[in-house]
Short mmCIF file of C-alpha atoms in Angstrom, two decimals:
data_model
loop_
_atom_site.label_atom_id
_atom_site.label_comp_id
_atom_site.label_asym_id
_atom_site.label_seq_id
_atom_site.Cartn_x
_atom_site.Cartn_y
_atom_site.Cartn_z
CA MET A 531 46.03 -150.08 46.76
CA THR A 532 44.20 -153.29 45.98
CA ILE A 533 41.66 -153.91 48.75
CA ARG A 534 40.82 -157.54 49.49
CA ILE A 535 38.73 -159.18 52.21
CA GLY A 536 39.41 -162.69 53.48
CA VAL A 537 37.79 -164.53 56.37
CA GLY A 538 38.77 -166.67 59.33
CA PRO A 539 36.56 -169.06 61.29
CA GLY A 540 37.80 -167.69 64.61
CA LEU A 541 39.47 -169.47 67.51
CA GLY A 542 36.67 -171.71 68.64
CA GLY A 543 35.65 -175.20 67.58
CA ALA A 544 31.96 -174.51 66.99
CA LEU A 545 31.79 -176.01 63.49
CA SER A 546 31.65 -179.72 62.85
CA VAL A 547 33.80 -181.14 60.07
CA ASP A 548 30.89 -181.18 57.61
CA GLU A 549 29.85 -177.67 58.62
CA TYR A 550 33.38 -176.39 58.12
CA TRP A 551 33.61 -177.76 54.58
CA ARG A 552 30.17 -176.31 53.79
CA TRP A 553 31.35 -172.94 55.07
CA LEU A 554 34.54 -173.20 53.00
CA GLU A 555 32.51 -173.99 49.87
CA LEU A 556 30.38 -170.94 50.60
CA CYS A 557 33.50 -168.77 50.83
CA GLU A 558 34.97 -170.24 47.63
CA SER A 559 31.79 -169.67 45.64
CA SER A 560 30.92 -166.20 46.93
CA GLY A 561 34.01 -164.17 46.05
CA ILE A 562 35.80 -164.20 49.40
CA ASP A 563 39.49 -163.56 48.72
CA SER A 564 41.16 -165.86 51.25
CA VAL A 565 40.75 -168.04 54.36
CA TRP A 566 42.92 -167.75 57.48
CA HIS A 567 43.62 -169.97 60.48
CA SER A 568 45.29 -168.88 63.70
CA ASP A 569 47.61 -170.92 65.89
CA GLN A 570 46.56 -172.66 69.10
CA LEU A 571 48.77 -175.61 69.96
CA ILE A 572 46.84 -175.87 73.23
CA GLY A 573 43.18 -175.13 72.69
CA PRO A 574 40.28 -176.03 70.39
CA GLY A 575 41.66 -174.36 67.25
CA LEU A 576 42.90 -176.62 64.47
CA GLU A 577 46.64 -176.76 63.77
CA PRO A 578 47.23 -174.15 61.03
CA MET A 579 49.84 -175.87 58.86
CA ALA A 580 47.71 -179.02 58.69
CA MET A 581 44.76 -176.82 57.74
CA MET A 582 46.79 -175.14 55.00
CA ALA A 583 47.45 -178.53 53.42
CA ALA A 584 43.76 -179.40 53.62
CA LEU A 585 42.82 -176.06 52.06
CA ALA A 586 45.26 -176.65 49.21
CA ALA A 587 43.29 -179.76 48.35
CA ARG A 588 39.77 -178.40 48.90
CA THR A 589 40.01 -175.00 47.18
CA LYS A 590 40.73 -173.94 43.61
CA ARG A 591 40.56 -170.15 43.67
CA MET A 592 41.03 -168.78 47.17
CA ARG A 593 44.32 -168.08 48.81
CA PHE A 594 44.88 -169.10 52.42
CA GLY A 595 47.13 -168.13 55.27
CA THR A 596 48.24 -168.53 58.87
CA ASN A 597 47.16 -165.85 61.30
CA ALA A 598 49.76 -166.15 62.71
CA VAL A 599 51.75 -169.34 63.16
CA VAL A 600 54.02 -169.05 66.20
CA VAL A 601 57.41 -169.67 64.65
CA SER A 602 59.02 -169.76 68.10
CA HIS A 603 57.30 -173.12 68.75
CA ARG A 604 58.47 -174.81 65.55
CA ASP A 605 61.64 -176.02 63.88
CA PRO A 606 62.41 -173.68 60.93
CA LEU A 607 63.51 -176.48 58.60
CA VAL A 608 60.28 -178.41 59.15
CA LEU A 609 58.21 -175.24 58.81
CA ALA A 610 60.01 -174.23 55.62
CA LYS A 611 59.44 -177.71 54.16
CA GLU A 612 55.75 -177.52 55.06
CA CYS A 613 55.44 -174.12 53.40
CA ALA A 614 57.19 -175.30 50.24
CA THR A 615 55.04 -178.44 50.04
CA ILE A 616 51.77 -176.59 50.55
CA ASP A 617 52.79 -173.86 48.12
CA PHE A 618 53.57 -176.53 45.51
CA LEU A 619 50.26 -178.33 46.01
CA SER A 620 48.26 -175.09 45.85
CA LYS A 621 50.15 -173.60 42.89
CA GLY A 622 51.38 -170.62 44.88
CA ARG A 623 48.34 -169.71 47.00
CA LEU A 624 49.95 -169.94 50.47
CA LEU A 625 50.24 -166.76 52.57
CA PRO A 626 52.17 -167.50 55.78
CA VAL A 627 52.18 -164.98 58.63
CA PHE A 628 54.72 -165.61 61.40
CA GLY A 629 54.60 -164.37 64.97
CA VAL A 630 56.57 -164.89 68.16
CA GLY A 631 53.72 -165.81 70.50
CA ASN A 632 52.59 -164.41 73.82
CA ALA A 633 54.68 -164.82 76.95
CA ALA A 634 51.48 -165.90 78.74
CA ASP A 635 50.71 -168.65 76.23
CA PRO A 636 50.20 -171.88 78.25
CA VAL A 637 52.15 -173.87 75.68
CA TRP A 638 55.42 -172.64 77.21
CA ALA A 639 54.62 -174.21 80.57
CA ALA A 640 53.09 -177.28 78.93
CA VAL A 641 56.33 -178.17 77.15
CA GLY A 642 58.64 -177.02 79.93
CA ALA A 643 60.14 -174.19 77.88
CA SER A 644 60.79 -170.55 78.66
CA SER A 645 59.28 -167.71 76.68
CA LYS A 646 62.41 -165.66 77.33
CA GLY A 647 64.29 -164.93 74.14
CA ARG A 648 61.37 -165.96 71.93
CA GLY A 649 61.77 -162.81 69.81
CA LYS A 650 65.42 -163.47 69.02
CA ARG A 651 64.60 -167.13 68.35
CA ALA A 652 61.85 -166.09 65.94
CA ASN A 653 64.13 -163.64 64.14
CA GLU A 654 66.71 -166.35 63.61
CA ALA A 655 64.05 -168.83 62.47
CA ILE A 656 62.40 -166.44 60.00
CA ALA A 657 65.75 -165.52 58.48
CA LEU A 658 66.52 -169.23 58.11
CA ILE A 659 63.14 -169.97 56.53
CA ARG A 660 63.70 -167.23 53.95
CA ARG A 661 67.08 -168.74 53.06
CA LEU A 662 65.78 -172.31 52.99
CA LEU A 663 63.03 -171.33 50.57
CA SER A 664 65.40 -169.57 48.18
CA GLU A 665 68.89 -171.15 48.36
CA ASP A 666 70.26 -174.46 47.11
CA SER A 667 71.96 -175.26 50.42
CA VAL A 668 71.98 -173.52 53.78
CA SER A 669 74.66 -173.72 56.46
CA PHE A 670 74.03 -171.64 59.55
CA HIS A 671 75.53 -171.41 63.03
CA GLY A 672 73.39 -169.20 65.21
CA GLU A 673 72.42 -168.78 68.83
CA TYR A 674 69.44 -171.13 68.54
CA TYR A 675 69.89 -173.16 65.34
CA ARG A 676 72.81 -174.91 63.63
CA TYR A 677 72.36 -176.30 60.11
CA GLU A 678 74.87 -177.89 57.74
CA ASN A 679 73.96 -178.08 54.05
CA ALA A 680 70.22 -178.07 54.77
CA GLN A 681 67.90 -177.76 51.80
CA VAL A 682 64.20 -177.65 50.98
CA LEU A 683 62.99 -179.21 47.73
CA PRO A 684 61.06 -178.52 45.65
CA ARG A 685 61.71 -174.83 46.18
CA PRO A 686 58.83 -172.49 45.38
CA ALA A 687 58.52 -171.45 41.75
CA LYS A 688 58.26 -167.85 42.96
CA PRO A 689 59.06 -166.38 46.37
CA ILE A 690 56.52 -167.08 49.11
CA PRO A 691 55.58 -163.76 50.74
CA ILE A 692 56.33 -163.92 54.46
CA TRP A 693 54.26 -161.56 56.58
CA ILE A 694 54.91 -160.73 60.22
CA GLY A 695 52.35 -160.38 63.00
CA GLY A 696 52.42 -158.29 66.16
CA HIS A 697 52.16 -154.66 67.25
CA SER A 698 55.19 -154.21 69.50
CA GLU A 699 58.27 -152.22 68.61
CA ALA A 700 60.13 -155.52 68.21
CA ALA A 701 57.46 -156.72 65.75
CA ILE A 702 57.76 -153.47 63.80
CA GLN A 703 61.55 -153.86 63.55
CA ARG A 704 61.12 -157.54 62.66
CA THR A 705 58.73 -156.65 59.84
CA ALA A 706 61.10 -154.03 58.46
CA ALA A 707 64.09 -156.38 58.62
CA LEU A 708 62.53 -159.68 57.54
CA GLY A 709 58.94 -159.30 56.37
CA ASP A 710 57.18 -158.92 53.03
CA GLY A 711 54.09 -157.61 54.78
CA TRP A 712 52.39 -157.06 58.14
CA LEU A 713 49.15 -158.41 59.60
CA GLY A 714 47.81 -156.84 62.79
CA GLY A 715 45.58 -158.64 65.26
CA LEU A 716 42.82 -156.96 67.24
CA ILE A 717 43.85 -153.35 66.73
CA ALA A 718 41.90 -150.14 66.15
CA ALA A 719 42.23 -148.29 62.86
CA ASP A 720 44.23 -145.36 64.22
CA ALA A 721 46.63 -147.69 66.04
CA ALA A 722 47.02 -149.81 62.90
CA GLY A 723 47.84 -146.70 60.91
CA ASP A 724 50.48 -145.77 63.48
CA VAL A 725 52.09 -149.21 63.14
CA VAL A 726 52.16 -148.88 59.35
CA THR A 727 53.83 -145.47 59.64
CA ARG A 728 56.43 -146.84 62.03
CA ILE A 729 57.16 -149.84 59.80
CA LYS A 730 57.72 -147.52 56.85
CA ALA A 731 60.09 -145.41 58.94
CA ALA A 732 62.00 -148.53 59.99
CA LEU A 733 62.22 -149.66 56.36
CA LEU A 734 64.17 -146.50 55.54
CA LEU A 735 66.85 -147.69 57.94
CA THR A 736 66.96 -151.26 56.64
CA GLY A 737 67.00 -150.24 52.98
CA ARG A 738 64.14 -152.67 52.26
CA THR A 739 60.68 -152.04 50.80
CA ILE A 740 57.23 -153.50 51.46
CA ASP A 741 54.49 -153.18 48.88
CA GLU A 742 51.67 -150.79 49.83
CA ASP A 743 49.27 -153.70 49.28
CA HIS A 744 50.93 -155.76 52.03
CA TYR A 745 49.50 -154.24 55.20
CA GLY A 746 46.55 -156.02 56.78
CA VAL A 747 44.49 -156.42 59.95
CA VAL A 748 42.01 -158.79 61.56
CA VAL A 749 38.50 -157.35 61.91
CA PRO A 750 35.84 -159.26 63.90
CA PHE A 751 32.43 -158.28 62.54
CA ARG A 752 28.75 -158.75 63.31
CA PHE A 753 25.72 -157.82 61.25
CA GLY A 754 23.66 -156.89 64.28
CA SER A 755 24.11 -155.15 67.59
CA ALA A 756 27.31 -154.85 69.59
CA GLU A 757 25.14 -156.03 72.50
CA ASP A 758 24.26 -159.36 70.86
CA GLN A 759 25.06 -162.37 73.04
CA SER A 760 27.48 -163.74 70.44
CA VAL A 761 29.47 -160.48 70.56
CA ARG A 762 29.62 -160.55 74.35
CA ALA A 763 30.80 -164.16 74.28
CA PHE A 764 33.46 -163.32 71.69
CA CYS A 765 34.75 -160.41 73.77
CA LYS A 766 34.91 -162.56 76.89
CA MET A 767 36.86 -165.27 75.07
CA MET A 768 39.31 -162.85 73.45
CA ASN A 769 39.87 -160.79 76.58
CA ALA A 770 40.61 -163.95 78.55
CA ARG A 771 43.07 -165.06 75.87
CA ARG A 772 44.75 -161.64 76.01
CA GLY A 773 44.83 -161.56 79.81
CA GLU A 774 42.30 -158.72 80.08
CA ASP A 775 39.10 -158.41 82.08
CA ASP A 776 35.66 -158.45 80.48
CA GLY A 777 35.84 -154.72 79.93
CA GLY A 778 39.06 -155.01 77.93
CA GLY A 779 40.00 -154.06 74.43
CA ALA A 780 38.23 -156.65 72.26
CA ALA A 781 34.93 -154.74 72.18
CA GLY A 782 36.65 -151.64 70.82
CA VAL A 783 37.78 -153.31 67.59
CA ILE A 784 34.57 -155.12 66.61
CA ALA A 785 32.68 -153.83 63.58
CA ALA A 786 28.98 -154.21 64.38
CA GLY A 787 25.75 -152.83 62.95
CA GLY A 788 24.22 -152.72 59.50
CA ALA A 789 25.97 -152.71 56.15
CA ALA A 790 26.61 -148.95 56.25
CA GLU A 791 28.27 -149.15 59.68
CA LEU A 792 30.45 -152.09 58.65
CA VAL A 793 31.52 -150.44 55.40
CA ALA A 794 32.45 -147.33 57.37
CA ALA A 795 34.52 -149.43 59.79
CA PHE A 796 36.48 -151.06 56.97
CA ARG A 797 37.05 -147.71 55.30
CA GLN A 798 38.55 -146.30 58.49
CA TYR A 799 41.27 -148.93 58.20
CA ILE A 800 41.73 -148.25 54.49
CA ASP A 801 42.20 -144.55 55.22
CA ALA A 802 44.88 -145.59 57.74
CA GLY A 803 46.85 -147.47 55.07
CA ILE A 804 45.38 -150.98 55.41
CA SER A 805 44.55 -152.90 52.24
CA LYS A 806 44.06 -156.53 53.35
CA PHE A 807 41.53 -157.84 55.84
CA VAL A 808 40.87 -161.05 57.73
CA ALA A 809 37.21 -160.66 58.68
CA ILE A 810 36.07 -162.89 61.55
CA PRO A 811 32.31 -163.59 61.62
CA ILE A 812 30.97 -163.37 65.18
CA ALA A 813 28.21 -165.95 65.29
CA GLY A 814 26.26 -168.03 67.75
CA ASP A 815 26.12 -171.26 65.73
CA ALA A 816 26.94 -172.71 62.33
CA GLN A 817 23.85 -171.36 60.56
CA ASP A 818 24.50 -167.92 61.99
CA MET A 819 28.10 -168.11 60.74
CA PHE A 820 26.91 -169.02 57.25
CA GLU A 821 24.51 -166.09 57.26
CA GLN A 822 27.13 -163.65 58.54
CA THR A 823 29.56 -164.79 55.83
CA GLN A 824 26.92 -164.48 53.12
CA LEU A 825 26.10 -160.95 54.26
CA LEU A 826 29.80 -160.03 54.22
CA ALA A 827 30.18 -161.36 50.67
CA ARG A 828 27.00 -159.66 49.44
CA GLU A 829 26.93 -156.35 51.32
CA ILE A 830 30.58 -155.52 52.11
CA VAL A 831 32.99 -157.15 49.65
CA PRO A 832 31.55 -155.56 46.44
CA VAL A 833 31.46 -152.12 48.07
CA VAL A 834 34.83 -152.11 49.84
CA GLU A 835 37.10 -154.02 47.47
CA LYS A 836 38.75 -152.21 44.60
#
């Protein structure tokens, strides 16, 4: 397996515009593999597809991805066109991850839509996006979408890998049927390994294959104590987003401590079959985030990547 570590700025809006670009330049110059943005249509996070276009213009080396864009909220033709455009501008560095969204996401109520059937809608949309990115013309009459001679130009010079997010049985089956890879959210190493095993079993039934290098997870990390105020604040934010109390699961998936402890945490995932990482720096302010990212690049990346 080829081990690679990317980073994400997290879900908050703590960085100013200038601070964000400084942080991105730090990532680009320090050997970080990739940068990832998650999807919050309602909330302080920046819209991920717009960010992908900005990253295409502001980076030369790094790849970048969505973590994960909620395909259920978007028109597949528009999303496919966005992917093709960004992939063209970045010379093939886009890494889209698609998910179905949470039933508790406030965006459903905000737009007067129901979350019911979002999985089937996403399956139909992902299948359409794959066709739109590879075929001259697409006609489709499904339960949710109807297209006649739709096309996306310019088509990618090489196939864009489409990864799937989520830990449920439906997400596992979706990955086996439609995905080129899988990216887990906040999930412990043993649970991530179980998902990988189940995806591989499901692939035997679909007759498809996924490269061993295409299994990844999100790992929040902190050089410091798990009791640091920034870690507590991160756990509170994530547990609230996931509908859990303050004692919920976020704390159990944070890698905290010194370099040795963090290396050990990453290696637990590698032993479970994970080869790609989106590392989220847990920081109190912009300077702290820069320092956490520098420490990751200096103390973890050279030791863990291979």
